[in-house]
């Protein structure tokens, strides 16, 4: 079986915003406690943050991390997480039916971000709270001093402002599961008023308004239109969320889900354009896809806690999906879709980063390790920076639940002009056949292969564990060639590959 690809230097989508490789940490399960924060761990630093986790995160070069939620933020009082730790209150978290000690708050999270080399993206509570609390939080975080809230920050040990530029205006407010759920008009008005107030403080903030929680919401895509009609002149991004599942154990349909993702992005992009034109606006609003990942493996085991049958435990194991090799292919497909839509998707956050539906897992007092999905995320984050190429792909395909003629070969390409490199990320959806791929490199100087990484496994359900951390891991590829203006590479059945060419 064969497939062909044309990559032309001048046929591009957009420069990729580095923040499309962002991440998310919520006060949920063991994401914070026993995830990034475990003061008794052998690797813990002076702030109680796990050094082994910090290294795995730092290696990913994550540009920004969204915090503190998620559903958690819709009933969160940010003031509970500042000041002396022994004076902070324990609260009930209605979203996940757990208790929150508030041992970690914005100060601790900011210090951790500095340690791993990332930026903060903060969310304000527009569920149980509103404009006043949002502006107070912003003043506490960003004002130099001389006011009540900024002086309180200084008193709490941070003289210089945190200078956070990215702010989410609530979370999933279209969802009836959300504390303070609102309809589109209610939320749109509140978000617009909050955005106005925040911009009165700093007109250069980047503000993200809530879009649909997923593409199957009954209110989608009218939600986006109504919310943007209220907020278009006051925000920079609208957020989308999507999680991916294979409950039916149908690999072919599972690996075609990125068609649904692509339609979701394009529908919201067209809604943005509709509102822009209706308002005769000169501004552009983009998409922040600030929650995405595979999520279904842990659903059954989570029910006891989420249904309230375990009381109000602190930091229990929740949403701890153990990812398999099949999920490597899915995450590769999702990232390829973001790259191909980089003209409108400017921010994205894998949800989440540690323990909770995450590429990194930990044991309390024990090791931290990379889950299977860590690797496609790593390759895209490290090598997928530059300009997305608008590739012409000719591949045999199959009919799936989500689209006709789903191509067996899914590929994205990135040109980093500064480094003089091309990076291609390829997935073979075929379960039994290898595919010979030929990429015509047009407008590029003759190149050479500088890196070739392959991920395959005989068992789609193979996983990494604390005892066997490299059961599913990349290996050096062989056989890829760059000569006579083309790149040739063989894709084994059910495989993920990255091929980099010096040009």
Coordinates of C-alpha atoms in Angstrom, one line a residue:
X1 CA 0.0 0.0 0.0
X2 CA 1.3 3.5 -0.9
X3 CA 0.5 7.1 0.0
X4 CA 1.9 10.4 -1.3
X5 CA 2.3 13.8 0.2
X6 CA 3.3 17.2 -1.2
X7 CA 5.0 19.6 1.1
X8 CA 5.6 23.0 -0.6
X9 CA 7.6 25.7 1.2
X10 CA 5.2 28.4 0.2
X11 CA 2.0 26.4 0.9
X12 CA 1.5 27.0 4.6
X13 CA -1.3 27.3 7.2
X14 CA 0.1 29.6 9.8
X15 CA 3.0 30.1 12.2
X16 CA 2.2 27.7 15.1
X17 CA 1.7 29.5 18.5
X18 CA 3.9 27.6 20.9
X19 CA 1.1 27.7 23.4
X20 CA -0.8 25.0 21.4
X21 CA 1.5 22.6 23.4
X22 CA 0.2 23.9 26.8
X23 CA -1.1 21.8 29.7
X24 CA -3.6 21.9 32.5
X25 CA -3.5 21.2 36.3
X26 CA -6.7 21.2 38.4
X27 CA -7.3 20.6 42.1
X28 CA -8.7 17.2 41.3
X29 CA -7.7 13.8 42.5
X30 CA -3.9 13.4 42.8
X31 CA -3.0 16.0 40.2
X32 CA -1.7 18.5 42.8
X33 CA -1.3 16.5 45.9
X34 CA 0.9 13.5 45.3
X35 CA 1.3 14.8 41.7
X36 CA 3.4 17.9 41.7
X37 CA 3.3 18.4 45.5
X38 CA 4.5 15.7 48.0
X39 CA 6.6 17.2 50.7
X40 CA 7.7 13.8 52.1
X41 CA 8.9 12.5 48.8
X42 CA 12.6 11.8 48.5
X43 CA 12.9 14.1 45.5
X44 CA 10.9 17.0 47.0
X45 CA 12.5 20.4 46.9
X46 CA 12.3 23.0 49.7
X47 CA 8.7 23.9 48.6
X48 CA 7.5 20.3 48.8
X49 CA 7.4 19.9 45.0
X50 CA 8.5 16.5 43.5
X51 CA 11.7 16.9 41.6
X52 CA 11.2 13.7 39.5
X53 CA 7.8 15.1 38.3
X54 CA 9.4 18.5 37.7
X55 CA 12.0 16.9 35.4
X56 CA 9.5 15.0 33.3
X57 CA 7.5 18.3 32.9
X58 CA 10.5 20.4 32.2
X59 CA 11.6 17.9 29.4
X60 CA 8.3 18.6 27.7
X61 CA 9.0 22.3 27.4
X62 CA 5.4 23.1 28.3
X63 CA 4.9 26.8 27.4
X64 CA 2.0 27.4 29.8
X65 CA -0.2 25.6 32.3
X66 CA -3.9 26.4 33.0
X67 CA -4.9 26.5 36.8
X68 CA -6.7 25.9 39.2
X69 CA -9.6 24.4 37.1
X70 CA -11.6 23.0 35.5
X71 CA -14.9 22.3 37.3
X72 CA -13.1 23.0 40.6
X73 CA -12.8 26.7 39.8
X74 CA -16.5 27.3 39.7
X75 CA -16.8 27.2 43.5
X76 CA -13.2 28.2 44.4
X77 CA -12.4 31.0 46.7
X78 CA -8.8 32.0 45.6
X79 CA -8.3 33.7 49.0
X80 CA -8.3 30.3 50.7
X81 CA -5.0 29.4 49.0
X82 CA -2.9 32.3 50.2
X83 CA -1.4 33.3 53.5
X84 CA 0.2 31.0 56.1
X85 CA -0.5 27.4 55.2
X86 CA -1.5 26.4 58.7
X87 CA -4.2 29.0 58.7
X88 CA -5.8 28.1 55.4
X89 CA -9.3 26.5 55.6
X90 CA -10.3 23.1 54.4
X91 CA -13.3 23.3 52.0
X92 CA -15.6 20.8 50.4
X93 CA -15.2 20.6 46.7
X94 CA -18.7 20.0 45.2
X95 CA -17.4 19.4 41.7
X96 CA -15.5 16.2 42.5
X97 CA -17.1 15.3 45.9
X98 CA -13.8 15.7 47.8
X99 CA -12.2 17.9 50.4
X100 CA -9.6 20.6 49.5
X101 CA -6.9 21.4 52.1
X102 CA -5.7 24.5 50.1
X103 CA -2.1 23.6 51.0
X104 CA -1.3 24.6 47.4
X105 CA -2.5 28.0 46.1
X106 CA -1.4 30.6 43.6
X107 CA 2.0 31.3 45.3
X108 CA 3.0 27.6 45.4
X109 CA 1.8 27.1 41.9
X110 CA 3.7 30.1 40.6
X111 CA 6.9 28.9 42.3
X112 CA 6.5 25.5 40.6
X113 CA 5.9 27.1 37.2
X114 CA 9.2 28.9 37.6
X115 CA 10.9 25.6 38.5
X116 CA 9.7 23.9 35.4
X117 CA 10.0 26.9 33.1
X118 CA 6.4 27.5 32.2
X119 CA 3.9 30.4 32.4
X120 CA 0.6 30.6 34.4
X121 CA -2.8 30.7 32.8
X122 CA -5.2 31.5 35.6
X123 CA -9.0 30.9 35.7
X124 CA -11.4 33.1 37.6
X125 CA -14.6 31.8 39.3
X126 CA -17.7 32.9 37.4
X127 CA -19.9 30.1 38.8
X128 CA -20.4 31.0 42.5
X129 CA -18.7 34.4 42.2
X130 CA -18.3 37.2 39.7
X131 CA -16.8 40.5 38.7
X132 CA -15.7 41.8 42.1
X133 CA -13.8 38.6 43.0
X134 CA -12.2 38.4 39.6
X135 CA -10.9 42.0 39.8
X136 CA -9.6 41.4 43.3
X137 CA -7.8 38.3 42.2
X138 CA -6.3 40.1 39.3
X139 CA -5.1 43.0 41.6
X140 CA -3.6 40.5 44.0
X141 CA -1.7 38.7 41.3
X142 CA -0.6 41.6 39.1
X143 CA -0.6 45.0 40.9
X144 CA 2.9 46.2 42.1
X145 CA 1.8 47.4 45.5
X146 CA 0.2 50.1 47.5
X147 CA -3.3 48.7 47.5
X148 CA -5.1 46.3 49.8
X149 CA -4.8 43.2 47.6
X150 CA -1.3 43.8 46.3
X151 CA 0.0 44.6 49.8
X152 CA -1.6 41.4 51.0
X153 CA 0.4 39.5 48.3
X154 CA 3.6 41.2 49.5
X155 CA 2.8 40.3 53.1
X156 CA 2.3 36.7 51.9
X157 CA 5.9 36.7 50.7
X158 CA 5.8 37.8 47.0
X159 CA 7.0 41.4 46.5
X160 CA 7.0 41.4 42.7
X161 CA 3.7 40.9 40.8
X162 CA 3.2 37.5 39.1
X163 CA 2.3 39.4 35.9
X164 CA -0.1 36.8 34.6
X165 CA -1.3 37.7 31.1
X166 CA -3.7 34.8 30.3
X167 CA -7.0 34.6 32.2
X168 CA -9.9 32.2 31.7
X169 CA -13.4 33.7 32.3
X170 CA -14.8 30.7 34.2
X171 CA -15.0 27.1 33.0
X172 CA -17.6 25.1 31.0
X173 CA -20.4 27.4 32.1
X174 CA -22.7 25.7 29.5
X175 CA -22.7 22.5 31.6
X176 CA -25.5 21.7 34.0
X177 CA -22.9 19.8 36.1
X178 CA -21.1 23.2 36.7
X179 CA -21.6 25.0 40.0
X180 CA -23.3 28.2 38.9
X181 CA -24.3 26.9 35.5
X182 CA -25.8 29.6 33.3
X183 CA -27.4 29.9 29.9
X184 CA -25.6 31.6 27.1
X185 CA -27.2 35.0 27.6
X186 CA -26.5 35.0 31.4
X187 CA -23.0 33.8 31.0
X188 CA -22.3 36.1 28.0
X189 CA -23.3 39.2 30.0
X190 CA -21.4 38.2 33.1
X191 CA -18.2 37.4 31.0
X192 CA -18.5 40.7 29.1
X193 CA -18.8 42.6 32.4
X194 CA -15.9 40.7 33.9
X195 CA -13.7 41.2 30.9
X196 CA -14.5 45.0 30.9
X197 CA -13.5 45.3 34.5
X198 CA -10.3 43.3 34.0
X199 CA -9.3 45.4 31.0
X200 CA -9.8 48.5 33.0
X201 CA -6.9 47.2 35.1
X202 CA -4.8 46.1 32.1
X203 CA -5.9 46.4 28.5
X204 CA -3.2 44.0 27.3
X205 CA -4.5 41.0 29.1
X206 CA -5.4 37.9 27.0
X207 CA -8.9 36.8 28.0
X208 CA -10.5 33.5 27.2
X209 CA -14.3 33.1 27.2
X210 CA -16.0 29.7 27.6
X211 CA -17.2 28.0 24.5
X212 CA -19.0 24.6 24.5
X213 CA -17.9 21.8 26.8
X214 CA -18.1 19.4 23.9
X215 CA -19.5 19.2 20.4
X216 CA -22.5 17.1 21.5
X217 CA -24.0 19.8 23.8
X218 CA -27.5 20.6 22.8
X219 CA -26.7 24.3 23.0
X220 CA -23.7 23.9 20.5
X221 CA -23.0 26.0 18.4
X222 CA -25.6 28.6 19.3
X223 CA -23.7 28.9 22.6
X224 CA -20.6 30.2 20.9
X225 CA -22.6 32.7 18.8
X226 CA -24.6 34.1 21.7
X227 CA -21.6 34.3 24.0
X228 CA -19.5 36.0 21.4
X229 CA -22.2 38.5 20.5
X230 CA -21.9 39.7 24.1
X231 CA -18.1 39.4 24.4
X232 CA -16.5 39.7 21.0
X233 CA -14.9 43.1 21.5
X234 CA -13.6 42.2 25.0
X235 CA -12.0 38.8 24.6
X236 CA -9.1 37.2 22.6
X237 CA -10.0 33.5 22.6
X238 CA -13.0 31.2 23.0
X239 CA -12.4 27.9 24.7
X240 CA -13.3 24.4 23.4
X241 CA -13.0 21.1 25.2
X242 CA -13.1 17.5 23.9
X243 CA -12.3 14.1 25.3
X244 CA -11.8 10.9 23.3
X245 CA -13.0 7.4 24.2
X246 CA -13.1 3.9 22.7
X247 CA -15.7 2.3 25.0
X248 CA -17.0 0.1 22.1
X249 CA -13.5 -1.3 21.5
X250 CA -13.7 -0.2 17.8
X251 CA -10.2 0.9 16.9
X252 CA -11.2 2.0 13.4
X253 CA -13.8 4.4 14.6
X254 CA -11.7 5.5 17.6
X255 CA -8.9 6.5 15.3
X256 CA -11.3 8.5 13.1
X257 CA -12.4 10.8 15.9
X258 CA -10.1 13.6 14.8
X259 CA -12.6 14.2 11.9
X260 CA -15.1 15.2 14.6
X261 CA -12.5 17.3 16.3
X262 CA -11.7 19.0 12.9
X263 CA -15.4 19.8 12.3
X264 CA -15.7 21.1 15.8
X265 CA -12.9 23.5 15.3
X266 CA -14.1 24.6 11.8
X267 CA -17.7 25.1 13.0
X268 CA -16.5 27.4 15.9
X269 CA -14.1 29.2 13.5
X270 CA -17.0 29.9 11.2
X271 CA -19.1 31.1 14.1
X272 CA -16.3 33.5 15.1
X273 CA -16.3 34.8 11.6
X274 CA -20.0 35.2 11.5
X275 CA -20.0 37.3 14.7
X276 CA -17.0 39.3 13.6
X277 CA -18.8 40.2 10.3
X278 CA -22.1 40.9 12.1
X279 CA -20.3 43.4 14.4
X280 CA -18.2 44.9 11.5
X281 CA -15.3 44.3 13.8
X282 CA -11.6 44.6 13.0
X283 CA -10.6 42.3 15.8
X284 CA -9.8 38.6 15.6
X285 CA -10.8 36.1 18.2
X286 CA -9.1 32.7 18.2
X287 CA -9.7 29.3 19.7
X288 CA -8.2 28.1 23.0
X289 CA -8.6 24.3 23.1
X290 CA -7.8 24.3 26.8
X291 CA -9.0 20.8 27.6
X292 CA -8.3 17.7 25.5
X293 CA -7.1 14.2 26.0
X294 CA -8.2 10.5 26.0
X295 CA -10.6 9.9 28.9
X296 CA -12.6 6.7 29.5
X297 CA -10.4 4.0 31.0
X298 CA -11.1 5.1 34.6
X299 CA -14.8 5.9 34.4
X300 CA -16.1 2.8 36.2
X301 CA -13.7 3.0 39.1
X302 CA -14.4 6.7 39.6
X303 CA -18.1 6.3 40.3
X304 CA -17.9 5.4 44.0
X305 CA -16.2 8.7 44.8
X306 CA -18.1 10.9 42.3
X307 CA -21.5 9.6 43.4
X308 CA -20.6 10.5 47.0
X309 CA -20.3 7.0 48.4
X310 CA -16.8 7.6 49.9
X311 CA -17.6 10.7 51.9
X312 CA -15.3 13.6 51.2
X313 CA -11.8 12.2 50.8
X314 CA -8.8 14.5 50.2
X315 CA -6.9 13.9 47.0
X316 CA -8.2 10.4 46.2
X317 CA -7.2 8.6 43.0
X318 CA -9.6 10.0 40.4
X319 CA -9.6 10.0 36.6
X320 CA -6.4 8.0 36.6
X321 CA -6.6 6.6 33.1
X322 CA -3.8 4.1 32.3
X323 CA -3.0 4.8 28.7
X324 CA -2.2 2.1 26.2
X325 CA -0.5 2.0 22.8
X326 CA -3.7 2.6 21.0
X327 CA -3.9 6.0 22.8
X328 CA -0.5 6.9 21.4
X329 CA -2.0 6.9 18.0
X330 CA -5.0 8.9 19.1
X331 CA -2.9 11.6 20.8
X332 CA -0.7 11.8 17.7
X333 CA -3.9 12.4 15.6
X334 CA -5.2 15.1 17.9
X335 CA -1.9 17.0 17.8
X336 CA -1.8 16.7 14.0
X337 CA -5.2 18.2 13.9
X338 CA -4.2 21.2 16.0
X339 CA -1.1 21.7 13.8
X340 CA -3.3 21.7 10.7
X341 CA -5.6 24.2 12.3
X342 CA -2.9 26.5 13.7
X343 CA -4.4 29.5 11.9
X344 CA -7.3 29.5 14.4
X345 CA -6.2 27.2 17.3
X346 CA -3.6 29.4 19.2
X347 CA -3.8 27.8 22.6
X348 CA -4.3 24.2 23.7
X349 CA -3.9 22.3 27.0
X350 CA -3.6 18.6 27.4
X351 CA -5.8 17.7 30.3
X352 CA -4.2 17.0 32.6
X353 CA -0.5 16.9 33.3
X354 CA 0.1 14.5 36.3
X355 CA -1.9 11.5 37.5
X356 CA -5.3 12.8 36.4
X357 CA -5.9 11.8 32.7
X358 CA -2.2 12.6 32.3
X359 CA 1.0 11.8 30.4
X360 CA 2.8 11.5 33.8
X361 CA 2.0 9.1 36.6
X362 CA 3.3 8.9 40.2
X363 CA 3.3 6.5 43.1
X364 CA 3.1 8.1 46.6
X365 CA 6.6 8.0 48.0
X366 CA 7.7 6.1 44.8
X367 CA 8.6 6.7 41.2
X368 CA 7.2 8.9 38.5
X369 CA 7.1 7.7 35.0
X370 CA 6.0 8.6 31.5
X371 CA 2.7 7.1 30.3
X372 CA 2.4 6.0 26.7
X373 CA 0.9 9.3 25.5
X374 CA 3.8 11.3 26.9
X375 CA 5.9 10.6 23.8
X376 CA 3.7 12.0 20.9
X377 CA 3.1 15.0 23.1
X378 CA 6.8 15.3 23.7
X379 CA 7.8 15.1 20.0
X380 CA 5.2 17.6 19.0
X381 CA 6.0 20.1 21.8
X382 CA 9.8 19.9 21.2
X383 CA 9.9 19.6 17.4
X384 CA 6.5 20.9 16.2
X385 CA 7.4 24.6 16.5
X386 CA 7.6 26.7 13.4
X387 CA 5.2 27.1 10.5
X388 CA 2.5 24.5 9.7
X389 CA 2.6 23.3 6.2
X390 CA -0.6 22.8 4.2
X391 CA 0.1 19.3 3.0
X392 CA -1.6 17.7 0.0
X393 CA -2.1 14.0 1.1
X394 CA -3.2 11.2 -1.2
X395 CA -3.8 8.1 0.9
X396 CA -6.1 5.0 0.6
X397 CA -8.8 5.1 3.3
X398 CA -11.8 3.5 4.9
X399 CA -15.3 4.5 5.8
X400 CA -15.8 5.2 9.5
X401 CA -18.6 6.3 11.8
X402 CA -17.1 9.9 11.7
X403 CA -16.3 10.3 8.0
X404 CA -16.2 8.6 4.7
X405 CA -12.8 7.7 3.3
X406 CA -10.8 8.3 6.5
X407 CA -7.2 8.2 5.2
X408 CA -5.0 5.5 6.6
X409 CA -2.2 7.9 6.7
X410 CA -2.6 11.0 8.8
X411 CA 0.3 13.5 8.7
X412 CA 1.2 17.0 9.7
X413 CA 4.4 18.9 8.7
X414 CA 6.2 21.8 10.4
X415 CA 8.9 24.0 8.9
X416 CA 11.3 25.6 11.3
X417 CA 13.0 28.2 9.1
X418 CA 15.3 29.4 11.8
X419 CA 16.7 26.0 12.5
X420 CA 16.4 24.9 8.8
X421 CA 14.4 21.8 9.6
X422 CA 11.2 20.0 8.5
X423 CA 9.4 17.8 11.0
X424 CA 6.7 15.3 9.9
X425 CA 4.4 13.5 12.4
X426 CA 2.8 10.5 10.8
X427 CA 0.2 7.9 12.0
X428 CA -0.8 4.7 10.1
X429 CA -4.3 3.8 11.0
X430 CA -4.2 0.5 9.2
X431 CA -4.1 -2.5 11.5
X432 CA -2.4 -5.1 9.2
X433 CA -0.7 -3.3 6.3
X434 CA 2.5 -1.3 6.1
X435 CA 2.2 1.9 3.9
X436 CA 5.1 3.3 1.9
X437 CA 4.9 7.1 2.0
X438 CA 6.6 9.4 -0.4
X439 CA 6.8 13.1 0.5
X440 CA 7.6 15.5 -2.3
X441 CA 9.7 18.3 -0.8
X442 CA 9.0 21.3 -3.1
X443 CA 10.9 24.6 -2.7
X444 CA 13.3 23.1 -0.1
X445 CA 17.0 22.5 -0.6
X446 CA 18.1 18.9 -0.7
X447 CA 18.1 17.6 2.8
X448 CA 19.2 14.8 5.1
X449 CA 17.5 12.8 7.8
X450 CA 18.5 14.1 11.2
X451 CA 16.0 12.2 13.4
X452 CA 13.6 9.3 12.9
X453 CA 11.5 8.0 15.8
X454 CA 9.0 5.1 15.6
X455 CA 6.4 3.9 18.0
X456 CA 4.8 0.4 17.4
X457 CA 3.6 -2.4 19.5
X458 CA 2.1 -5.8 18.8
X459 CA -0.6 -5.2 21.5
X460 CA -2.8 -2.1 21.3
X461 CA -3.5 -2.5 25.0
X462 CA 0.1 -2.4 26.1
X463 CA 0.8 0.1 28.9
X464 CA 3.7 1.5 30.9
X465 CA 3.8 0.9 34.7
X466 CA 6.0 1.8 37.6
X467 CA 7.8 -1.6 37.2
X468 CA 7.9 -1.5 33.4
X469 CA 8.2 2.1 32.5
X470 CA 9.3 1.5 28.9
X471 CA 7.0 -1.2 27.6
X472 CA 5.6 1.4 25.1
X473 CA 8.4 3.8 24.1
X474 CA 9.9 5.3 21.0
X475 CA 12.9 3.7 19.2
X476 CA 15.2 4.9 16.5
X477 CA 13.7 4.3 13.1
X478 CA 15.5 3.1 10.0
X479 CA 14.9 3.1 6.3
X480 CA 13.7 6.7 5.9
X481 CA 15.5 8.5 3.0
X482 CA 15.7 12.1 1.8
X483 CA 17.1 12.3 -1.7
X484 CA 16.2 13.7 -5.1
X485 CA 13.7 16.2 -3.6
X486 CA 11.7 13.6 -1.7
X487 CA 11.4 11.9 1.6
X488 CA 10.4 8.2 1.7
X489 CA 9.4 6.3 4.8
X490 CA 7.6 3.0 5.5
X491 CA 4.9 3.1 8.2
X492 CA 4.3 -0.2 9.9
X493 CA 0.7 -1.1 10.8
X494 CA -0.7 0.9 13.7
X495 CA 2.3 3.1 14.1
X496 CA 3.3 6.6 15.1
X497 CA 6.4 8.2 13.6
X498 CA 8.4 11.4 13.6
X499 CA 10.8 12.1 10.8
X500 CA 13.0 15.2 10.8
X501 CA 14.9 16.5 7.7
X502 CA 17.6 19.2 7.6
X503 CA 16.9 21.5 4.7

